[in-house]
């Protein structure tokens, strides 16, 4: 697919961007929030229409899972042919959140700060319906955006059990920074290494006690290498390389979030046990598998090709702007 070809071709250029010190871009003056958080600006009818759930979420017997898609995909394209089936077959209740609006917003190409409001709504709603804390599985942008919700809406912290990021852009994407040098979609600007968005997101602390964080990434992923995925901070954190369990694993960025059986096994380990995942608990037999359990092998060629085509279409054709969206007022207010 063009995504892989383009990523490999520009990996050397991205390495130069990675040499930048993220600390040099750390912003001052971002608030320490000790309340419920700002009112949600997204209209209530859009929030109500944003959540799609499988069976068993109401009065759930176990923590429900919130699925959050990557940049340039919506939840059906990212998860409808893999993770939703995996969770349903295992009796794990789930919901998927999508932005309601333009096709570009629905594919997570617009302001991530607005996307985060949908995540806040999803966490609150799922917690209320299930009576349990929520576990989150997110791919790429979807693996990072929950952290914005936790940072600026503190009431969500008591409602979340696990945050599981599949190749999450926790500090940006260096290759994306190279690709986004002039005109980019808003979400592209925000996911550049050293953006104002990441300065605000990672100000103060990256994680919160009481929540388990699992980062799952691959050495074969040129978009989100460990330097821009891993988390540090208080609480329970596991930064897991797929190659820790399976040294020959070659999953790229798209595969980590959609098809890779090792990523699936590590994420399920986090859901099964208190605390984050431990790759040592994952059986070595997973290294011999080619696809995650929810995928229909007969439909796989068409499913993965279609997902790659959709990604490339929205990444390439989304309306461009000339700079990063302004930080929301609550992210630059005086500390309190």
CSV table of C-alpha atoms in Angstrom, one decimal:
chain,number,residue,atom,x,y,z
A,1,UNK,CA,0.0,0.0,0.0
A,2,UNK,CA,1.1,3.6,-0.6
A,3,UNK,CA,1.1,4.2,3.2
A,4,UNK,CA,3.8,1.7,3.7
A,5,UNK,CA,5.8,2.7,0.7
A,6,UNK,CA,5.7,6.4,1.5
A,7,UNK,CA,6.6,5.7,5.2
A,8,UNK,CA,9.6,3.5,4.4
A,9,UNK,CA,10.9,6.0,1.8
A,10,UNK,CA,10.8,8.9,4.2
A,11,UNK,CA,11.9,7.1,7.4
A,12,UNK,CA,15.5,8.5,7.1
A,13,UNK,CA,14.2,12.0,6.9
A,14,UNK,CA,12.0,11.4,9.9
A,15,UNK,CA,14.9,10.2,12.0
A,16,UNK,CA,16.4,13.7,11.8
A,17,UNK,CA,13.2,15.1,13.2
A,18,UNK,CA,13.3,12.6,16.1
A,19,UNK,CA,16.7,14.0,17.1
A,20,UNK,CA,14.9,17.2,18.2
A,21,UNK,CA,14.5,17.5,22.0
A,22,UNK,CA,10.9,17.3,22.9
A,23,UNK,CA,11.8,18.9,26.2
A,24,UNK,CA,12.8,22.1,24.3
A,25,UNK,CA,9.1,22.5,23.2
A,26,UNK,CA,7.6,22.0,26.6
A,27,UNK,CA,5.2,24.9,27.3
A,28,UNK,CA,4.7,26.8,30.5
A,29,UNK,CA,1.5,28.0,31.9
A,30,UNK,CA,-0.8,25.1,31.1
A,31,UNK,CA,-3.3,24.7,33.9
A,32,UNK,CA,-3.6,22.2,36.6
A,33,UNK,CA,-7.2,21.4,36.6
A,34,UNK,CA,-8.9,20.2,39.8
A,35,UNK,CA,-12.6,20.1,38.8
A,36,UNK,CA,-15.0,18.4,36.5
A,37,UNK,CA,-13.5,20.2,33.5
A,38,UNK,CA,-14.9,22.7,31.0
A,39,UNK,CA,-18.4,22.4,29.6
A,40,UNK,CA,-18.6,20.4,26.4
A,41,UNK,CA,-18.9,22.6,23.3
A,42,UNK,CA,-20.2,19.9,21.0
A,43,UNK,CA,-24.0,19.9,20.7
A,44,UNK,CA,-25.8,17.3,22.8
A,45,UNK,CA,-27.5,15.7,19.8
A,46,UNK,CA,-24.2,15.1,18.1
A,47,UNK,CA,-22.8,13.6,21.3
A,48,UNK,CA,-25.8,11.3,21.6
A,49,UNK,CA,-25.4,10.1,18.0
A,50,UNK,CA,-21.7,9.5,18.4
A,51,UNK,CA,-21.6,6.2,20.3
A,52,UNK,CA,-22.3,2.8,18.7
A,53,UNK,CA,-22.3,-0.2,21.1
A,54,UNK,CA,-22.4,-3.9,20.9
A,55,UNK,CA,-24.4,-6.1,23.3
A,56,UNK,CA,-23.9,-6.3,27.1
A,57,UNK,CA,-22.8,-2.7,27.9
A,58,UNK,CA,-25.8,-1.9,30.1
A,59,UNK,CA,-25.2,-3.3,33.6
A,60,UNK,CA,-22.1,-5.0,32.2
A,61,UNK,CA,-20.5,-8.0,34.0
A,62,UNK,CA,-17.1,-6.7,33.2
A,63,UNK,CA,-15.4,-3.5,32.2
A,64,UNK,CA,-16.7,-2.4,28.8
A,65,UNK,CA,-14.1,-1.3,26.1
A,66,UNK,CA,-14.2,2.0,24.3
A,67,UNK,CA,-12.7,1.7,20.8
A,68,UNK,CA,-11.1,4.9,19.3
A,69,UNK,CA,-10.0,5.0,15.7
A,70,UNK,CA,-6.9,6.5,14.2
A,71,UNK,CA,-6.4,9.6,12.0
A,72,UNK,CA,-8.0,9.1,8.5
A,73,UNK,CA,-10.2,6.2,9.7
A,74,UNK,CA,-13.5,5.9,11.5
A,75,UNK,CA,-14.3,3.2,13.9
A,76,UNK,CA,-16.1,0.9,11.4
A,77,UNK,CA,-13.1,1.0,9.0
A,78,UNK,CA,-10.5,0.6,11.8
A,79,UNK,CA,-12.3,-1.9,14.0
A,80,UNK,CA,-15.5,-3.3,12.3
A,81,UNK,CA,-13.7,-6.3,10.7
A,82,UNK,CA,-11.3,-7.1,13.6
A,83,UNK,CA,-11.5,-5.8,17.1
A,84,UNK,CA,-15.3,-5.5,17.3
A,85,UNK,CA,-15.5,-9.2,16.4
A,86,UNK,CA,-12.7,-10.2,18.8
A,87,UNK,CA,-14.4,-8.5,21.7
A,88,UNK,CA,-17.9,-9.8,20.9
A,89,UNK,CA,-16.7,-13.4,20.6
A,90,UNK,CA,-15.0,-13.1,24.0
A,91,UNK,CA,-18.0,-11.7,25.7
A,92,UNK,CA,-16.4,-8.3,26.3
A,93,UNK,CA,-18.9,-5.5,25.9
A,94,UNK,CA,-17.7,-2.6,23.7
A,95,UNK,CA,-18.7,0.8,22.3
A,96,UNK,CA,-17.1,2.8,19.5
A,97,UNK,CA,-17.0,6.6,19.4
A,98,UNK,CA,-17.0,8.7,16.2
A,99,UNK,CA,-17.2,12.4,15.5
A,100,UNK,CA,-20.6,13.4,14.1
A,101,UNK,CA,-20.1,16.1,11.4
A,102,UNK,CA,-18.3,16.4,8.1
A,103,UNK,CA,-16.6,13.3,6.5
A,104,UNK,CA,-13.3,14.8,7.5
A,105,UNK,CA,-14.3,15.2,11.1
A,106,UNK,CA,-15.7,11.7,11.0
A,107,UNK,CA,-12.3,10.5,9.9
A,108,UNK,CA,-10.5,12.3,12.7
A,109,UNK,CA,-8.8,14.8,10.4
A,110,UNK,CA,-10.0,17.9,12.2
A,111,UNK,CA,-9.2,19.5,15.6
A,112,UNK,CA,-8.3,16.7,18.1
A,113,UNK,CA,-9.5,18.9,21.0
A,114,UNK,CA,-13.0,18.6,19.6
A,115,UNK,CA,-12.5,14.9,19.2
A,116,UNK,CA,-11.6,14.6,22.9
A,117,UNK,CA,-15.0,16.0,23.9
A,118,UNK,CA,-16.6,13.0,22.2
A,119,UNK,CA,-14.3,10.8,24.2
A,120,UNK,CA,-15.3,12.5,27.4
A,121,UNK,CA,-18.9,11.9,26.6
A,122,UNK,CA,-18.2,8.3,25.7
A,123,UNK,CA,-16.4,7.6,29.0
A,124,UNK,CA,-19.1,9.2,31.1
A,125,UNK,CA,-21.9,7.5,29.2
A,126,UNK,CA,-20.4,4.0,29.2
A,127,UNK,CA,-19.5,4.3,32.9
A,128,UNK,CA,-23.1,5.3,33.7
A,129,UNK,CA,-24.7,2.6,31.6
A,130,UNK,CA,-22.4,-0.2,32.7
A,131,UNK,CA,-21.8,0.7,36.3
A,132,UNK,CA,-18.1,-0.1,35.8
A,133,UNK,CA,-14.9,1.7,34.9
A,134,UNK,CA,-14.2,1.8,31.2
A,135,UNK,CA,-11.1,0.4,29.4
A,136,UNK,CA,-10.0,2.2,26.2
A,137,UNK,CA,-8.3,0.7,23.2
A,138,UNK,CA,-7.2,3.2,20.6
A,139,UNK,CA,-5.1,3.1,17.5
A,140,UNK,CA,-2.6,5.9,16.6
A,141,UNK,CA,-4.4,9.2,17.4
A,142,UNK,CA,-7.1,7.1,19.0
A,143,UNK,CA,-4.5,5.7,21.4
A,144,UNK,CA,-3.5,9.2,22.5
A,145,UNK,CA,-6.7,11.3,22.5
A,146,UNK,CA,-8.0,9.7,25.8
A,147,UNK,CA,-5.1,11.3,27.5
A,148,UNK,CA,-6.4,14.8,26.5
A,149,UNK,CA,-9.7,13.9,28.1
A,150,UNK,CA,-8.0,12.7,31.3
A,151,UNK,CA,-5.8,15.8,31.4
A,152,UNK,CA,-8.5,18.4,31.2
A,153,UNK,CA,-11.7,16.6,32.4
A,154,UNK,CA,-10.5,15.2,35.8
A,155,UNK,CA,-13.8,13.5,36.5
A,156,UNK,CA,-13.0,11.0,33.8
A,157,UNK,CA,-10.0,9.7,35.7
A,158,UNK,CA,-12.2,7.9,38.2
A,159,UNK,CA,-14.1,6.3,35.4
A,160,UNK,CA,-11.2,4.7,33.4
A,161,UNK,CA,-9.5,1.4,34.2
A,162,UNK,CA,-7.1,0.8,31.3
A,163,UNK,CA,-5.8,3.0,28.5
A,164,UNK,CA,-4.3,0.7,25.8
A,165,UNK,CA,-2.6,2.4,22.9
A,166,UNK,CA,-1.9,0.6,19.7
A,167,UNK,CA,1.0,2.6,18.2
A,168,UNK,CA,-0.2,5.7,19.9
A,169,UNK,CA,1.0,9.2,19.0
A,170,UNK,CA,1.8,10.2,22.5
A,171,UNK,CA,4.4,12.7,21.5
A,172,UNK,CA,3.6,13.1,17.9
A,173,UNK,CA,4.8,11.3,14.8
A,174,UNK,CA,8.2,12.3,13.3
A,175,UNK,CA,7.4,11.1,9.9
A,176,UNK,CA,4.1,13.0,10.0
A,177,UNK,CA,6.1,16.0,10.9
A,178,UNK,CA,8.1,15.7,7.8
A,179,UNK,CA,5.0,15.1,5.7
A,180,UNK,CA,3.3,18.1,7.3
A,181,UNK,CA,5.7,21.0,6.5
A,182,UNK,CA,3.4,23.5,4.9
A,183,UNK,CA,-0.4,22.8,4.4
A,184,UNK,CA,-1.9,20.0,6.5
A,185,UNK,CA,-5.2,18.9,8.0
A,186,UNK,CA,-5.7,20.3,11.6
A,187,UNK,CA,-5.0,16.9,13.2
A,188,UNK,CA,-1.8,16.6,11.2
A,189,UNK,CA,-0.5,19.9,12.6
A,190,UNK,CA,-1.4,18.9,16.1
A,191,UNK,CA,0.4,15.5,15.8
A,192,UNK,CA,3.7,17.1,14.7
A,193,UNK,CA,6.6,16.6,17.1
A,194,UNK,CA,6.9,19.7,19.3
A,195,UNK,CA,3.3,21.0,18.6
A,196,UNK,CA,1.6,23.3,21.0
A,197,UNK,CA,-1.0,20.5,21.4
A,198,UNK,CA,1.6,18.1,22.7
A,199,UNK,CA,3.1,20.7,24.9
A,200,UNK,CA,-0.3,21.1,26.6
A,201,UNK,CA,-1.1,17.4,26.7
A,202,UNK,CA,2.2,16.4,28.3
A,203,UNK,CA,2.5,19.4,30.7
A,204,UNK,CA,2.4,18.5,34.3
A,205,UNK,CA,2.1,14.7,34.2
A,206,UNK,CA,1.6,12.2,31.4
A,207,UNK,CA,-0.3,9.6,33.4
A,208,UNK,CA,-2.5,9.4,36.5
A,209,UNK,CA,-2.4,7.0,39.5
A,210,UNK,CA,-5.3,4.5,39.5
A,211,UNK,CA,-5.2,4.0,35.7
A,212,UNK,CA,-3.3,1.3,33.9
A,213,UNK,CA,-1.5,2.4,30.8
A,214,UNK,CA,-0.3,-0.1,28.1
A,215,UNK,CA,1.6,1.2,25.1
A,216,UNK,CA,2.0,-1.4,22.2
A,217,UNK,CA,4.4,-0.5,19.4
A,218,UNK,CA,6.6,-2.1,16.8
A,219,UNK,CA,10.2,-1.5,15.8
A,220,UNK,CA,8.9,-1.9,12.2
A,221,UNK,CA,6.6,1.2,12.5
A,222,UNK,CA,8.2,4.2,10.9
A,223,UNK,CA,5.3,6.5,11.8
A,224,UNK,CA,5.3,6.0,15.5
A,225,UNK,CA,8.7,4.7,16.9
A,226,UNK,CA,9.2,4.1,20.6
A,227,UNK,CA,10.5,7.6,21.2
A,228,UNK,CA,7.2,9.2,20.3
A,229,UNK,CA,4.9,6.4,21.7
A,230,UNK,CA,6.2,5.6,25.2
A,231,UNK,CA,4.8,7.0,28.4
A,232,UNK,CA,6.5,8.0,31.6
A,233,UNK,CA,5.0,9.2,34.9
A,234,UNK,CA,3.2,8.0,38.0
A,235,UNK,CA,0.9,5.0,38.1
A,236,UNK,CA,1.1,1.7,36.3
A,237,UNK,CA,2.7,1.8,32.9
A,238,UNK,CA,3.9,-0.8,30.4
A,239,UNK,CA,5.7,0.2,27.2
A,240,UNK,CA,5.6,-3.0,25.2
A,241,UNK,CA,7.5,-3.7,21.9
A,242,UNK,CA,5.9,-6.5,19.8
A,243,UNK,CA,9.5,-7.7,19.3
A,244,UNK,CA,9.8,-8.3,23.0
A,245,UNK,CA,7.6,-11.4,22.6
A,246,UNK,CA,8.2,-12.1,19.0
A,247,UNK,CA,11.6,-10.8,17.7
A,248,UNK,CA,10.8,-11.5,14.1
A,249,UNK,CA,7.5,-9.5,14.1
A,250,UNK,CA,7.2,-7.1,11.2
A,251,UNK,CA,3.9,-5.3,11.9
A,252,UNK,CA,3.8,-1.7,10.5
A,253,UNK,CA,1.7,1.1,11.8
A,254,UNK,CA,-1.6,0.0,10.2
A,255,UNK,CA,-1.1,-3.6,11.2
A,256,UNK,CA,-0.5,-2.8,14.9
A,257,UNK,CA,-4.0,-1.4,15.1
A,258,UNK,CA,-5.9,-3.7,12.8
A,259,UNK,CA,-4.4,-7.2,12.1
A,260,UNK,CA,-1.4,-8.1,14.2
A,261,UNK,CA,-2.0,-11.1,16.6
A,262,UNK,CA,0.7,-10.2,19.0
A,263,UNK,CA,-0.7,-6.7,19.5
A,264,UNK,CA,-4.1,-8.3,20.1
A,265,UNK,CA,-2.6,-10.8,22.6
A,266,UNK,CA,-0.9,-8.0,24.6
A,267,UNK,CA,-4.0,-5.8,24.6
A,268,UNK,CA,-6.2,-8.8,25.8
A,269,UNK,CA,-3.6,-9.5,28.5
A,270,UNK,CA,-4.1,-6.0,29.8
A,271,UNK,CA,-7.9,-6.4,29.8
A,272,UNK,CA,-7.7,-9.8,31.6
A,273,UNK,CA,-5.4,-8.7,34.5
A,274,UNK,CA,-5.2,-5.9,37.0
A,275,UNK,CA,-2.6,-3.4,36.0
A,276,UNK,CA,-1.1,-3.0,32.5
A,277,UNK,CA,-0.1,-5.8,30.2
A,278,UNK,CA,2.9,-8.0,30.7
A,279,UNK,CA,4.3,-9.4,27.5
A,280,UNK,CA,5.9,-12.3,29.5
A,281,UNK,CA,2.3,-13.7,30.1
A,282,UNK,CA,1.6,-13.9,26.3
A,283,UNK,CA,2.2,-17.4,25.0
A,284,UNK,CA,5.0,-17.8,22.4
A,285,UNK,CA,2.6,-19.6,20.1
A,286,UNK,CA,1.1,-16.3,19.1
A,287,UNK,CA,4.3,-15.6,17.1
A,288,UNK,CA,3.3,-18.3,14.7
A,289,UNK,CA,-0.1,-16.7,13.9
A,290,UNK,CA,-0.6,-14.4,11.0
A,291,UNK,CA,-3.9,-12.6,11.9
A,292,UNK,CA,-5.7,-11.6,15.0
A,293,UNK,CA,-8.5,-13.8,16.1
A,294,UNK,CA,-11.5,-11.6,15.0
A,295,UNK,CA,-10.5,-11.5,11.3
A,296,UNK,CA,-12.2,-13.6,8.7
A,297,UNK,CA,-9.2,-15.0,6.6
A,298,UNK,CA,-11.4,-15.2,3.5
A,299,UNK,CA,-12.4,-11.5,3.7
A,300,UNK,CA,-9.0,-10.3,5.0
A,301,UNK,CA,-7.4,-9.3,1.6
A,302,UNK,CA,-10.4,-7.1,0.8
A,303,UNK,CA,-10.7,-5.7,4.3
A,304,UNK,CA,-7.1,-4.7,4.7
A,305,UNK,CA,-6.9,-3.3,1.2
A,306,UNK,CA,-10.0,-1.2,1.7
A,307,UNK,CA,-8.7,0.1,5.0
A,308,UNK,CA,-5.4,1.2,3.5
A,309,UNK,CA,-7.3,2.9,0.6
A,310,UNK,CA,-9.5,4.8,3.0
A,311,UNK,CA,-6.5,5.9,5.0
A,312,UNK,CA,-4.6,7.1,2.0
A,313,UNK,CA,-7.7,8.9,0.6
A,314,UNK,CA,-8.5,10.9,3.7
A,315,UNK,CA,-4.8,11.5,4.6
A,316,UNK,CA,-4.1,12.8,1.0
A,317,UNK,CA,-7.4,14.7,0.3
A,318,UNK,CA,-8.5,16.3,3.6
A,319,UNK,CA,-8.8,20.1,3.4
A,320,UNK,CA,-5.5,21.7,4.4
A,321,UNK,CA,-4.8,24.7,6.7
A,322,UNK,CA,-1.6,26.7,7.1
A,323,UNK,CA,-1.1,26.2,10.8
A,324,UNK,CA,-2.0,24.4,14.0
A,325,UNK,CA,-5.4,25.1,15.6
A,326,UNK,CA,-5.3,27.4,18.5
A,327,UNK,CA,-5.3,25.8,21.9
A,328,UNK,CA,-8.7,25.8,23.7
A,329,UNK,CA,-9.1,28.4,26.4
A,330,UNK,CA,-9.0,25.8,29.1
A,331,UNK,CA,-5.6,24.5,28.0
A,332,UNK,CA,-3.9,27.9,28.3
A,333,UNK,CA,-5.8,29.4,31.3
A,334,UNK,CA,-3.9,30.5,34.3
A,335,UNK,CA,-3.1,27.6,36.7
A,336,UNK,CA,-5.7,27.0,39.4
